[in-house]
Amino acid sequence: MTRTVVVIDDNEPFRSWACDLLAREGYAVIGHAGAGADALRLAEALRPDVLVLDVQLPDMSGFEVLRRLPGGAGATEVVLISARDRDDYGSAVLHSGARAFIGKSELSGRALRAVLDEAS
Amino acid sequence: VSDWVEVLAGALEELDVPAVVVDGQGRTRAANAAARRAEGDDVEALAAGPQAASAIVVQAGSAAEWMHRPDEHAESRRQLNEAQAVAQVGSWSADPATGRVTFSDEEYRLYGLEPVGAGPVDLRQFLSLIHPDDRRAIRDAVDRCFATGEPFNVLHRLITPDGATRWLEGRGRAFVVGGRTVRMVGTSRDVTEREAYEASLRATLEDVRASRARIVEAADAERRRVERDLHDGAQQRLVAMSMGLRLAQALAAERGDDELTSLLDATADELRGALGDLRDLARGIHPAMLTEEGLTPALESLALRSVLPAQVLACPARRLPEPVEVGLFYIVSEALTNAARHSGGTLVTVEVSDGDGGVRAVVRDDGAGGARVDAGTGLLGLQDRAAALGGTLTLDSPPGGGTTITVEVPCG
């Protein structure tokens, strides 16, 4: 079954190429946006299987988005992405409720599948 | 009054100086062995006498008084006044029975009273000259001295009749006889210049402290800005490029162009390397995590990267003022690096706790100990960091006993 994805990242070239790549690699990209508030809105409205969420957003951090998601992430699996390393965030990723963390330069359909399948 | 004389007579018995007591009826008797030795039974002569070298005469109805030959008395008084004028030290003497205070000439001058050498000063008048804010301290000290005989030393201000403020160091003590305070004496020293100097030193020191804190904060802010610029600028562009490249790789693979695929793979590897370098650089400049999520994850991140296994045992969940978070982060970071380089231990722990009015961070390793602040290990810089926050850094590093660095900084 094709997984639905929403991509949240304020770096537009990155976001657009990431959507393109994920679509090419078998995901249904049903939404994308560049801010935490949009992430909350889209997660609620579209109920995607996967929310690819940048940690550093202009209005709030990805951790804050996770804290504000109604009923946690629900059926949506949140994958945090960042230009920084996972270790740079200490235990914050672990405590965030996110399913996984992928470095932005490593993000691909294959990488996403690997962490999702591993996590579930 | 006769009780008084008896109490004094008892005390006088112990003295080597001849002492006589004159009672209410004018009868005179020797008060101690010295008096009896000096004049036999003829104590009248001693009491009356300019011919006597010196003696103590206690007369009913008056305070104890040192009697000297009049010429000696005048000369020693003159010398005392000269010495006091030179030293800018005045003296006073108080009779608790009457509440009367006698000032030396210099004491009159210090208090700006005219004419110098006028009669006894009323205790209330004396207190009225003292700065209102300092009266209580003086009263308390004098009362305690009177009640317990405990000497006092009180720094206080006085307002001279011409409205000027002077700082005086007032010392005093009590003479207690038979459990009763019979006389209090004291000195006053003009320390106005010293106080002004110390106040200006204190102000300068405060300025230097504030300026040091500002310099450190400005440097931290600059590092934060540079890291942010790197992250938002070059890093984001390169990250986007890597995503574009990955897309190009996918396209090349779809088209079966092996040559292009291999070129793109090599380029992607280079880019990954460049991004890694940039991340290390940015991390070294400023830990973004600290600004975004606070001290706990930032310290955990340090522990994860530490060469020597490290554990964060505790850290306050609340956000601390930014200069405190940044300062503690750098201190812990450097302490972990030091432990990895020099301790030879197997584990280093970090414990940050919120206390009364301050935060305490303890970094402890189980290594060889023997670390010193002046040994060029960067500990001096850490001490400066702590001092810039108005705090302290202490080092406990007995040979063979591991090293413990404790930082305490005030924090509202």
Coordinates of C-alpha atoms in Angstrom, one line a residue:
Chain A
M1 CA 0.0 0.0 0.0
T2 CA 1.3 3.4 -0.9
R3 CA 2.0 5.5 2.2
T4 CA 0.8 9.1 2.3
V5 CA 3.3 11.8 3.3
V6 CA 3.2 15.4 4.4
V7 CA 6.6 17.2 4.3
I8 CA 7.2 20.2 6.5
D9 CA 10.4 22.2 5.9
D10 CA 10.9 26.0 5.5
N11 CA 13.8 25.5 3.0
E12 CA 11.8 25.6 -0.2
P13 CA 14.3 24.1 -2.7
F14 CA 14.9 21.3 -0.3
R15 CA 11.2 20.7 0.4
S16 CA 10.3 20.7 -3.3
W17 CA 13.1 18.3 -4.2
A18 CA 12.3 16.1 -1.2
C19 CA 8.6 15.9 -2.3
D20 CA 9.7 15.0 -5.8
L21 CA 12.1 12.3 -4.6
L22 CA 9.7 10.8 -2.2
A23 CA 7.0 10.7 -4.9
R24 CA 9.5 9.1 -7.3
E25 CA 10.4 6.5 -4.6
G26 CA 6.8 5.3 -4.0
Y27 CA 5.2 7.7 -1.6
A28 CA 2.0 9.7 -2.1
V29 CA 3.0 13.2 -1.1
I30 CA -0.4 14.7 -0.1
G31 CA 0.8 18.0 1.4
H32 CA 3.7 20.2 2.2
A33 CA 4.4 23.4 4.1
G34 CA 7.0 25.5 5.7
A35 CA 5.9 26.2 9.3
G36 CA 4.9 24.4 12.5
A37 CA 1.4 25.8 12.5
D38 CA 0.9 24.4 9.0
A39 CA 2.2 21.1 10.1
L40 CA -0.4 21.0 12.9
R41 CA -3.2 22.0 10.5
L42 CA -2.2 19.5 7.7
A43 CA -1.7 16.7 10.2
E44 CA -5.2 17.2 11.5
A45 CA -6.8 17.7 8.1
L46 CA -5.0 15.1 6.0
R47 CA -4.2 12.5 8.6
P48 CA -1.1 11.3 6.6
D49 CA 0.6 8.0 7.3
V50 CA 3.9 9.9 7.7
L51 CA 4.8 13.5 8.7
V52 CA 8.3 14.4 7.7
L53 CA 9.0 17.2 10.0
D54 CA 12.0 19.6 10.1
V55 CA 13.2 20.3 13.7
Q56 CA 14.0 23.9 13.1
L57 CA 11.0 25.8 11.8
P58 CA 10.5 29.6 11.8
D59 CA 7.5 29.6 14.2
M60 CA 8.2 26.7 16.5
S61 CA 10.5 23.8 16.8
G62 CA 9.6 20.3 15.5
F63 CA 9.6 19.2 19.1
E64 CA 7.0 21.8 19.9
V65 CA 4.9 20.6 16.9
L66 CA 5.0 17.1 18.4
R67 CA 4.0 18.4 21.8
R68 CA 1.0 20.2 20.3
L69 CA -0.2 17.4 18.0
P70 CA -3.7 16.5 19.3
G71 CA -3.6 13.1 21.0
G72 CA 0.1 12.9 20.1
A73 CA 0.9 11.8 16.6
G74 CA -2.1 9.4 16.5
A75 CA -1.9 7.1 13.5
T76 CA 0.6 9.5 11.8
E77 CA 4.2 8.5 12.2
V78 CA 6.4 11.5 12.6
V79 CA 9.9 11.4 11.2
L80 CA 12.1 14.3 12.3
I81 CA 14.7 15.6 9.9
S82 CA 17.4 18.1 10.5
A83 CA 20.6 19.5 9.0
R84 CA 22.1 18.7 12.4
D85 CA 23.0 15.3 13.8
R86 CA 20.6 13.4 16.1
D87 CA 23.2 13.6 18.9
D88 CA 23.1 17.4 18.7
Y89 CA 19.7 17.1 20.3
G90 CA 20.7 15.0 23.2
S91 CA 17.7 12.9 24.4
A92 CA 15.2 15.3 23.0
V93 CA 14.6 13.1 19.9
L94 CA 14.0 10.1 22.2
H95 CA 11.6 12.0 24.4
S96 CA 9.8 13.7 21.5
G97 CA 7.5 10.9 20.5
A98 CA 8.9 10.9 17.0
R99 CA 9.2 7.5 15.3
A100 CA 12.6 8.3 13.9
F101 CA 15.2 10.9 13.0
I102 CA 16.9 11.2 9.6
G103 CA 19.7 13.7 8.8
K104 CA 18.5 15.9 5.9
S105 CA 21.3 14.9 3.7
E106 CA 20.3 11.3 4.1
L107 CA 16.6 11.7 3.4
S108 CA 15.2 9.5 0.7
G109 CA 12.3 7.1 0.1
R110 CA 14.6 4.3 0.9
A111 CA 15.9 5.8 4.1
L112 CA 12.3 6.6 5.2
R113 CA 11.1 3.1 4.5
A114 CA 14.1 1.7 6.4
V115 CA 13.3 3.7 9.6
L116 CA 9.6 3.2 9.4
D117 CA 9.8 -0.6 8.9
E118 CA 12.4 -0.8 11.6
A119 CA 10.3 1.3 14.0
S120 CA 7.1 -0.7 13.4
Chain B
V1 CA 25.9 56.3 96.2
S2 CA 27.7 54.6 99.1
D3 CA 27.0 51.2 97.5
W4 CA 28.8 52.6 94.5
V5 CA 31.8 53.6 96.6
E6 CA 31.9 50.2 98.2
V7 CA 31.8 48.4 94.9
L8 CA 34.6 50.6 93.7
A9 CA 36.6 50.2 96.9
G10 CA 36.4 46.4 96.4
A11 CA 37.9 46.8 92.9
L12 CA 40.5 49.2 94.1
E13 CA 41.8 46.8 96.6
E14 CA 43.4 44.9 93.7
L15 CA 45.3 47.8 92.3
D16 CA 48.9 48.8 92.8
V17 CA 48.1 52.5 92.5
P18 CA 47.3 54.0 95.9
A19 CA 43.6 54.6 96.2
V20 CA 41.6 56.3 98.9
V21 CA 37.9 56.6 99.5
V22 CA 36.2 59.7 100.8
D23 CA 32.8 58.9 102.1
G24 CA 29.7 61.2 102.3
Q25 CA 30.8 62.6 105.7
G26 CA 34.2 63.6 104.3
R27 CA 36.0 60.8 106.1
T28 CA 38.9 59.4 104.3
R29 CA 40.3 55.9 104.3
A30 CA 42.9 53.9 102.4
A31 CA 41.2 51.7 99.8
N32 CA 44.0 49.4 99.1
A33 CA 47.4 48.0 100.2
A34 CA 49.2 50.5 98.0
A35 CA 47.7 53.4 99.7
R36 CA 48.4 52.0 103.2
R37 CA 52.0 51.3 102.2
A38 CA 52.5 54.7 100.7
E39 CA 51.2 56.9 103.5
G40 CA 50.8 54.6 106.4
D41 CA 47.6 55.5 108.1
D42 CA 47.8 59.1 107.1
V43 CA 45.5 58.8 104.1
E44 CA 44.1 62.3 104.5
A45 CA 47.4 63.6 103.1
L46 CA 47.0 61.3 100.1
A47 CA 43.5 62.5 99.4
A48 CA 44.3 66.2 99.7
G49 CA 47.6 66.1 98.3
P50 CA 49.4 67.8 95.4
Q51 CA 52.4 66.5 97.3
A52 CA 51.3 62.9 96.5
A53 CA 52.7 61.7 93.1
S54 CA 49.4 60.2 92.0
A55 CA 46.6 58.3 93.5
I56 CA 43.0 57.3 92.9
V57 CA 40.5 59.2 95.0
V58 CA 37.0 57.9 95.1
Q59 CA 34.6 60.4 96.5
A60 CA 31.0 59.7 97.4
G61 CA 28.7 61.6 95.1
S62 CA 31.0 61.6 92.1
A63 CA 32.5 59.2 89.6
A64 CA 35.8 57.7 90.0
E65 CA 38.5 60.1 88.9
W66 CA 42.2 59.9 88.3
M67 CA 44.0 62.5 90.3
H68 CA 47.2 63.9 89.2
R69 CA 49.3 66.8 90.2
P70 CA 47.6 69.8 88.4
D71 CA 50.7 70.6 86.3
E72 CA 51.1 67.0 85.2
H73 CA 47.4 66.8 84.4
A74 CA 47.4 69.8 82.2
E75 CA 50.6 68.7 80.4
S76 CA 49.3 65.2 79.7
R77 CA 46.0 66.5 78.5
R78 CA 47.7 69.0 76.2
Q79 CA 49.9 66.2 74.7
L80 CA 46.9 63.9 74.3
N81 CA 45.0 66.6 72.5
E82 CA 47.9 67.2 70.1
A83 CA 48.3 63.5 69.4
Q84 CA 44.6 63.2 68.8
A85 CA 44.6 66.1 66.4
V86 CA 47.5 64.6 64.4
A87 CA 45.9 61.2 64.3
Q88 CA 42.4 62.6 63.8
V89 CA 41.2 60.4 66.6
G90 CA 38.9 61.8 69.2
S91 CA 37.9 60.1 72.4
W92 CA 35.0 60.2 74.7
S93 CA 34.1 59.0 78.1
A94 CA 30.6 58.4 79.4
D95 CA 29.3 58.1 82.9
P96 CA 26.3 55.8 82.8
A97 CA 25.1 57.0 86.2
T98 CA 24.5 60.5 84.9
G99 CA 24.3 59.9 81.2
R100 CA 26.9 62.6 80.7
V101 CA 29.5 62.2 77.9
T102 CA 32.8 64.0 78.0
F103 CA 34.5 64.7 74.7
S104 CA 38.2 65.3 74.0
D105 CA 39.0 68.4 71.9
E106 CA 39.5 66.3 68.8
E107 CA 36.1 64.6 69.4
Y108 CA 34.5 68.0 69.4
R109 CA 36.2 68.9 66.1
L110 CA 35.2 65.5 64.5
Y111 CA 31.6 66.2 65.4
G112 CA 31.9 69.8 64.2
L113 CA 30.9 71.1 67.6
E114 CA 31.8 74.6 68.8
P115 CA 33.3 75.7 71.0
V116 CA 35.9 73.0 71.3
G117 CA 36.2 71.8 74.8
A118 CA 32.8 73.0 76.0
G119 CA 31.2 71.1 78.9
P120 CA 29.9 67.5 78.9
V121 CA 27.6 66.5 76.0
D122 CA 24.2 65.1 76.6
L123 CA 23.8 61.5 75.4
R124 CA 20.7 62.4 73.4
Q125 CA 22.5 65.4 71.8
F126 CA 25.3 63.1 70.9
L127 CA 23.0 60.6 69.2
S128 CA 21.2 63.4 67.3
L129 CA 24.5 64.2 65.5
I130 CA 24.7 60.6 64.1
H131 CA 23.2 59.9 60.7
P132 CA 19.6 58.7 61.3
D133 CA 20.2 55.5 59.4
D134 CA 23.1 54.6 61.7
R135 CA 21.7 55.6 65.1
R136 CA 20.2 52.3 65.8
A137 CA 23.4 50.4 65.1
I138 CA 25.3 52.8 67.5
R139 CA 22.6 52.6 70.2
D140 CA 22.5 48.8 70.0
A141 CA 26.3 48.5 70.2
V142 CA 26.5 50.9 73.1
D143 CA 23.6 49.2 74.9
R144 CA 25.2 45.8 74.4
C145 CA 28.6 47.2 75.6
F146 CA 26.9 48.7 78.6
A147 CA 25.0 45.5 79.4
T148 CA 27.6 42.9 78.7
G149 CA 30.9 44.7 78.7
E150 CA 31.4 43.6 75.1
P151 CA 33.6 46.1 73.2
F152 CA 32.2 47.6 70.0
N153 CA 33.5 48.8 66.7
V154 CA 30.9 50.5 64.6
L155 CA 31.3 52.3 61.3
H156 CA 28.8 55.1 61.1
R157 CA 28.1 58.4 59.6
L158 CA 27.5 61.7 61.2
I159 CA 26.0 64.9 60.0
T160 CA 28.0 67.9 61.1
P161 CA 26.2 71.1 62.0
D162 CA 27.2 72.5 58.6
G163 CA 25.4 69.5 56.9
A164 CA 28.4 67.6 55.8
T165 CA 28.5 63.8 56.1
R166 CA 31.5 62.2 57.7
W167 CA 32.3 58.6 58.2
L168 CA 33.6 57.7 61.7
E169 CA 34.9 54.4 63.0
G170 CA 33.6 54.4 66.6
R171 CA 35.1 52.0 69.1
G172 CA 34.2 51.7 72.7
R173 CA 34.5 49.6 75.8
A174 CA 33.1 49.4 79.2
F175 CA 34.7 49.3 82.6
V176 CA 32.8 46.8 84.7
V177 CA 33.3 46.7 88.4
G178 CA 31.5 44.1 90.5
G179 CA 29.2 43.3 87.6
R180 CA 28.3 46.9 87.1
T181 CA 29.4 49.2 84.3
V182 CA 30.9 52.2 85.9
R183 CA 32.4 54.0 82.9
M184 CA 32.5 53.7 79.1
V185 CA 35.2 55.1 77.0
G186 CA 35.7 55.1 73.3
T187 CA 37.4 56.6 70.3
S188 CA 36.2 58.0 67.1
R189 CA 38.4 58.1 64.0
D190 CA 37.6 60.0 60.9
V191 CA 37.6 57.5 58.0
T192 CA 35.7 59.7 55.5
E193 CA 38.5 59.6 53.0
R194 CA 39.0 55.9 53.3
E195 CA 35.3 55.3 52.9
A196 CA 35.1 57.5 49.9
Y197 CA 38.1 55.6 48.4
E198 CA 36.5 52.2 49.2
A199 CA 33.2 53.3 47.8
S200 CA 34.9 54.4 44.6
L201 CA 36.8 51.1 44.5
R202 CA 33.6 49.2 45.0
A203 CA 31.9 51.1 42.2
T204 CA 34.9 50.5 39.9
L205 CA 34.8 46.8 40.8
E206 CA 31.1 46.6 40.1
D207 CA 31.7 48.3 36.7
V208 CA 34.4 45.9 35.9
R209 CA 32.2 42.9 36.8
A210 CA 29.4 44.2 34.8
S211 CA 31.6 45.0 31.8
R212 CA 33.2 41.5 32.0
A213 CA 29.7 39.9 32.0
R214 CA 28.8 42.1 29.0
I215 CA 31.9 41.2 27.1
V216 CA 31.3 37.5 27.7
E217 CA 27.6 37.9 26.7
A218 CA 28.5 39.8 23.6
A219 CA 31.0 37.1 22.6
D220 CA 28.3 34.4 23.2
A221 CA 25.7 36.4 21.2
E222 CA 28.2 36.8 18.4
R223 CA 28.9 33.0 18.3
R224 CA 25.2 32.3 18.4
R225 CA 24.7 34.6 15.4
V226 CA 27.5 33.1 13.4
E227 CA 26.2 29.6 14.1
R228 CA 22.7 30.7 13.1
D229 CA 24.0 32.3 9.9
L230 CA 25.9 29.2 9.0
H231 CA 22.9 27.0 9.7
D232 CA 20.4 29.2 7.9
G233 CA 22.7 30.1 5.1
A234 CA 25.4 27.8 3.8
Q235 CA 24.2 24.7 5.6
Q236 CA 20.6 25.0 4.4
R237 CA 21.8 25.6 0.8
L238 CA 24.1 22.6 0.9
V239 CA 21.4 20.5 2.4
A240 CA 19.0 21.5 -0.4
M241 CA 21.7 20.8 -2.9
S242 CA 22.2 17.4 -1.6
M243 CA 18.5 16.7 -2.0
G244 CA 18.7 18.1 -5.6
L245 CA 21.6 15.8 -6.2
R246 CA 19.8 12.8 -4.8
L247 CA 16.9 13.6 -7.2
A248 CA 19.5 13.8 -10.1
Q249 CA 20.9 10.5 -9.0
A250 CA 17.4 8.9 -9.2
L251 CA 16.8 10.4 -12.6
A252 CA 20.2 9.2 -13.9
A253 CA 19.5 5.7 -12.5
E254 CA 16.1 5.7 -14.2
R255 CA 17.7 6.6 -17.5
G256 CA 20.4 4.0 -17.1
D257 CA 23.2 6.5 -17.4
D258 CA 26.0 4.7 -15.5
E259 CA 28.6 7.4 -16.1
L260 CA 26.4 10.2 -14.8
T261 CA 25.2 8.0 -11.9
S262 CA 28.8 7.4 -10.8
L263 CA 29.7 11.1 -11.2
L264 CA 26.7 12.1 -9.1
D265 CA 27.4 9.5 -6.5
A266 CA 31.0 10.8 -6.1
T267 CA 29.6 14.4 -5.9
A268 CA 27.1 13.4 -3.3
D269 CA 29.8 11.8 -1.2
E270 CA 31.9 15.0 -1.3
L271 CA 28.9 17.1 -0.4
R272 CA 28.1 14.8 2.5
G273 CA 31.7 15.3 3.7
A274 CA 31.4 19.1 3.3
L275 CA 28.1 19.1 5.3
G276 CA 29.7 17.0 8.0
D277 CA 32.6 19.5 8.3
L278 CA 30.2 22.4 8.4
R279 CA 28.1 20.7 11.1
D280 CA 31.2 20.2 13.3
L281 CA 32.3 23.8 12.7
A282 CA 28.8 25.1 13.6
R283 CA 28.6 22.9 16.7
G284 CA 32.0 24.1 17.9
I285 CA 30.9 27.7 17.5
H286 CA 27.7 27.5 19.4
P287 CA 25.4 24.6 20.5
A288 CA 22.1 25.5 18.8
M289 CA 20.3 22.9 21.0
L290 CA 21.1 25.0 24.0
T291 CA 19.2 28.0 22.7
E292 CA 16.4 26.0 21.3
E293 CA 15.7 23.4 23.9
G294 CA 17.7 24.3 27.0
L295 CA 20.6 23.0 29.1
T296 CA 19.4 19.3 29.6
P297 CA 19.4 18.1 26.0
A298 CA 22.5 20.2 25.3
L299 CA 24.4 18.6 28.1
E300 CA 23.1 15.2 27.1
S301 CA 24.4 15.9 23.6
L302 CA 27.8 16.7 25.1
A303 CA 27.8 13.5 27.1
L304 CA 26.9 11.5 23.9
R305 CA 29.9 13.0 22.1
S306 CA 32.3 12.7 25.0
V307 CA 35.4 10.6 24.3
L308 CA 35.4 9.4 27.9
P309 CA 32.0 7.7 28.8
A310 CA 29.9 10.5 30.3
Q311 CA 26.5 10.5 32.2
V312 CA 24.3 13.4 33.0
L313 CA 22.9 12.5 36.4
A314 CA 20.7 15.5 36.9
C315 CA 19.8 18.8 35.3
P316 CA 17.0 21.3 36.2
A317 CA 14.1 20.9 33.7
R318 CA 13.3 24.7 33.9
R319 CA 15.0 27.1 31.5
L320 CA 17.7 29.1 33.2
P321 CA 18.7 32.6 32.2
E322 CA 20.6 32.4 28.9
P323 CA 24.0 33.6 30.2
V324 CA 23.9 31.0 32.9
E325 CA 22.9 28.2 30.5
V326 CA 25.6 29.2 28.0
G327 CA 28.3 29.6 30.8
L328 CA 27.5 26.3 32.4
F329 CA 27.4 24.6 29.0
Y330 CA 30.9 25.8 28.1
I331 CA 32.3 25.0 31.5
V332 CA 30.9 21.4 31.4
S333 CA 32.0 21.0 27.8
E334 CA 35.6 22.0 28.7
A335 CA 35.5 19.9 31.9
L336 CA 34.5 16.8 29.9
T337 CA 37.3 17.5 27.3
N338 CA 39.8 17.8 30.2
A339 CA 38.6 14.6 31.8
A340 CA 39.0 12.7 28.5
R341 CA 42.4 14.2 27.9
H342 CA 44.0 14.1 31.3
S343 CA 42.1 12.0 33.9
G344 CA 42.8 8.5 32.6
G345 CA 39.4 7.6 34.2
T346 CA 36.6 5.4 33.0
L347 CA 33.6 7.6 33.7
V348 CA 32.7 11.2 34.1
T349 CA 29.4 12.4 35.6
V350 CA 27.6 15.7 35.3
E351 CA 25.1 16.9 37.9
V352 CA 23.4 20.2 37.8
S353 CA 21.1 21.2 40.6
D354 CA 18.9 24.2 41.4
G355 CA 19.6 25.6 44.9
D356 CA 18.7 28.6 46.9
G357 CA 19.4 31.5 44.7
G358 CA 21.9 29.6 42.6
V359 CA 22.7 26.8 40.4
R360 CA 25.5 24.3 41.1
A361 CA 27.1 22.1 38.5
V362 CA 29.4 19.3 39.5
V363 CA 31.6 17.4 37.0
R364 CA 33.3 14.4 38.6
D365 CA 35.7 11.8 37.1
D366 CA 37.2 8.7 38.6
G367 CA 40.6 9.3 37.2
A368 CA 44.1 10.0 38.5
G369 CA 43.4 13.4 40.1
G370 CA 46.2 15.8 40.7
A371 CA 44.7 18.5 38.4
R372 CA 45.6 22.1 39.1
V373 CA 44.0 25.4 38.1
D374 CA 47.3 26.9 37.0
A375 CA 48.6 23.9 35.0
G376 CA 47.4 25.2 31.6
T377 CA 44.5 22.8 31.4
G378 CA 42.0 25.5 30.6
L379 CA 40.7 25.5 34.2
L380 CA 41.7 29.2 34.6
G381 CA 39.5 30.1 31.7
L382 CA 36.6 28.1 33.3
Q383 CA 37.2 30.1 36.5
D384 CA 36.9 33.3 34.5
R385 CA 33.7 32.0 32.9
A386 CA 32.2 31.3 36.4
A387 CA 33.4 34.7 37.7
A388 CA 31.8 36.5 34.7
L389 CA 28.5 35.0 36.0
G390 CA 29.3 36.3 39.5
G391 CA 30.0 32.7 40.5
T392 CA 32.9 30.5 41.6
L393 CA 34.6 27.4 40.4
T394 CA 36.4 25.1 42.8
L395 CA 38.6 22.2 42.0
D396 CA 39.1 19.1 44.2
S397 CA 41.6 16.8 42.7
P398 CA 43.6 14.8 45.2
P399 CA 46.3 12.5 43.6
G400 CA 44.6 9.2 43.0
G401 CA 41.2 10.5 44.0
G402 CA 39.6 11.6 40.8
T403 CA 38.8 15.2 39.9
T404 CA 35.7 17.1 40.9
I405 CA 34.9 20.5 39.5
T406 CA 32.2 22.4 41.2
V407 CA 30.7 25.6 39.8
E408 CA 28.2 27.7 41.7
V409 CA 26.6 30.6 40.0
P410 CA 23.8 32.9 41.4
C411 CA 20.6 32.5 39.4
G412 CA 17.2 34.0 40.1

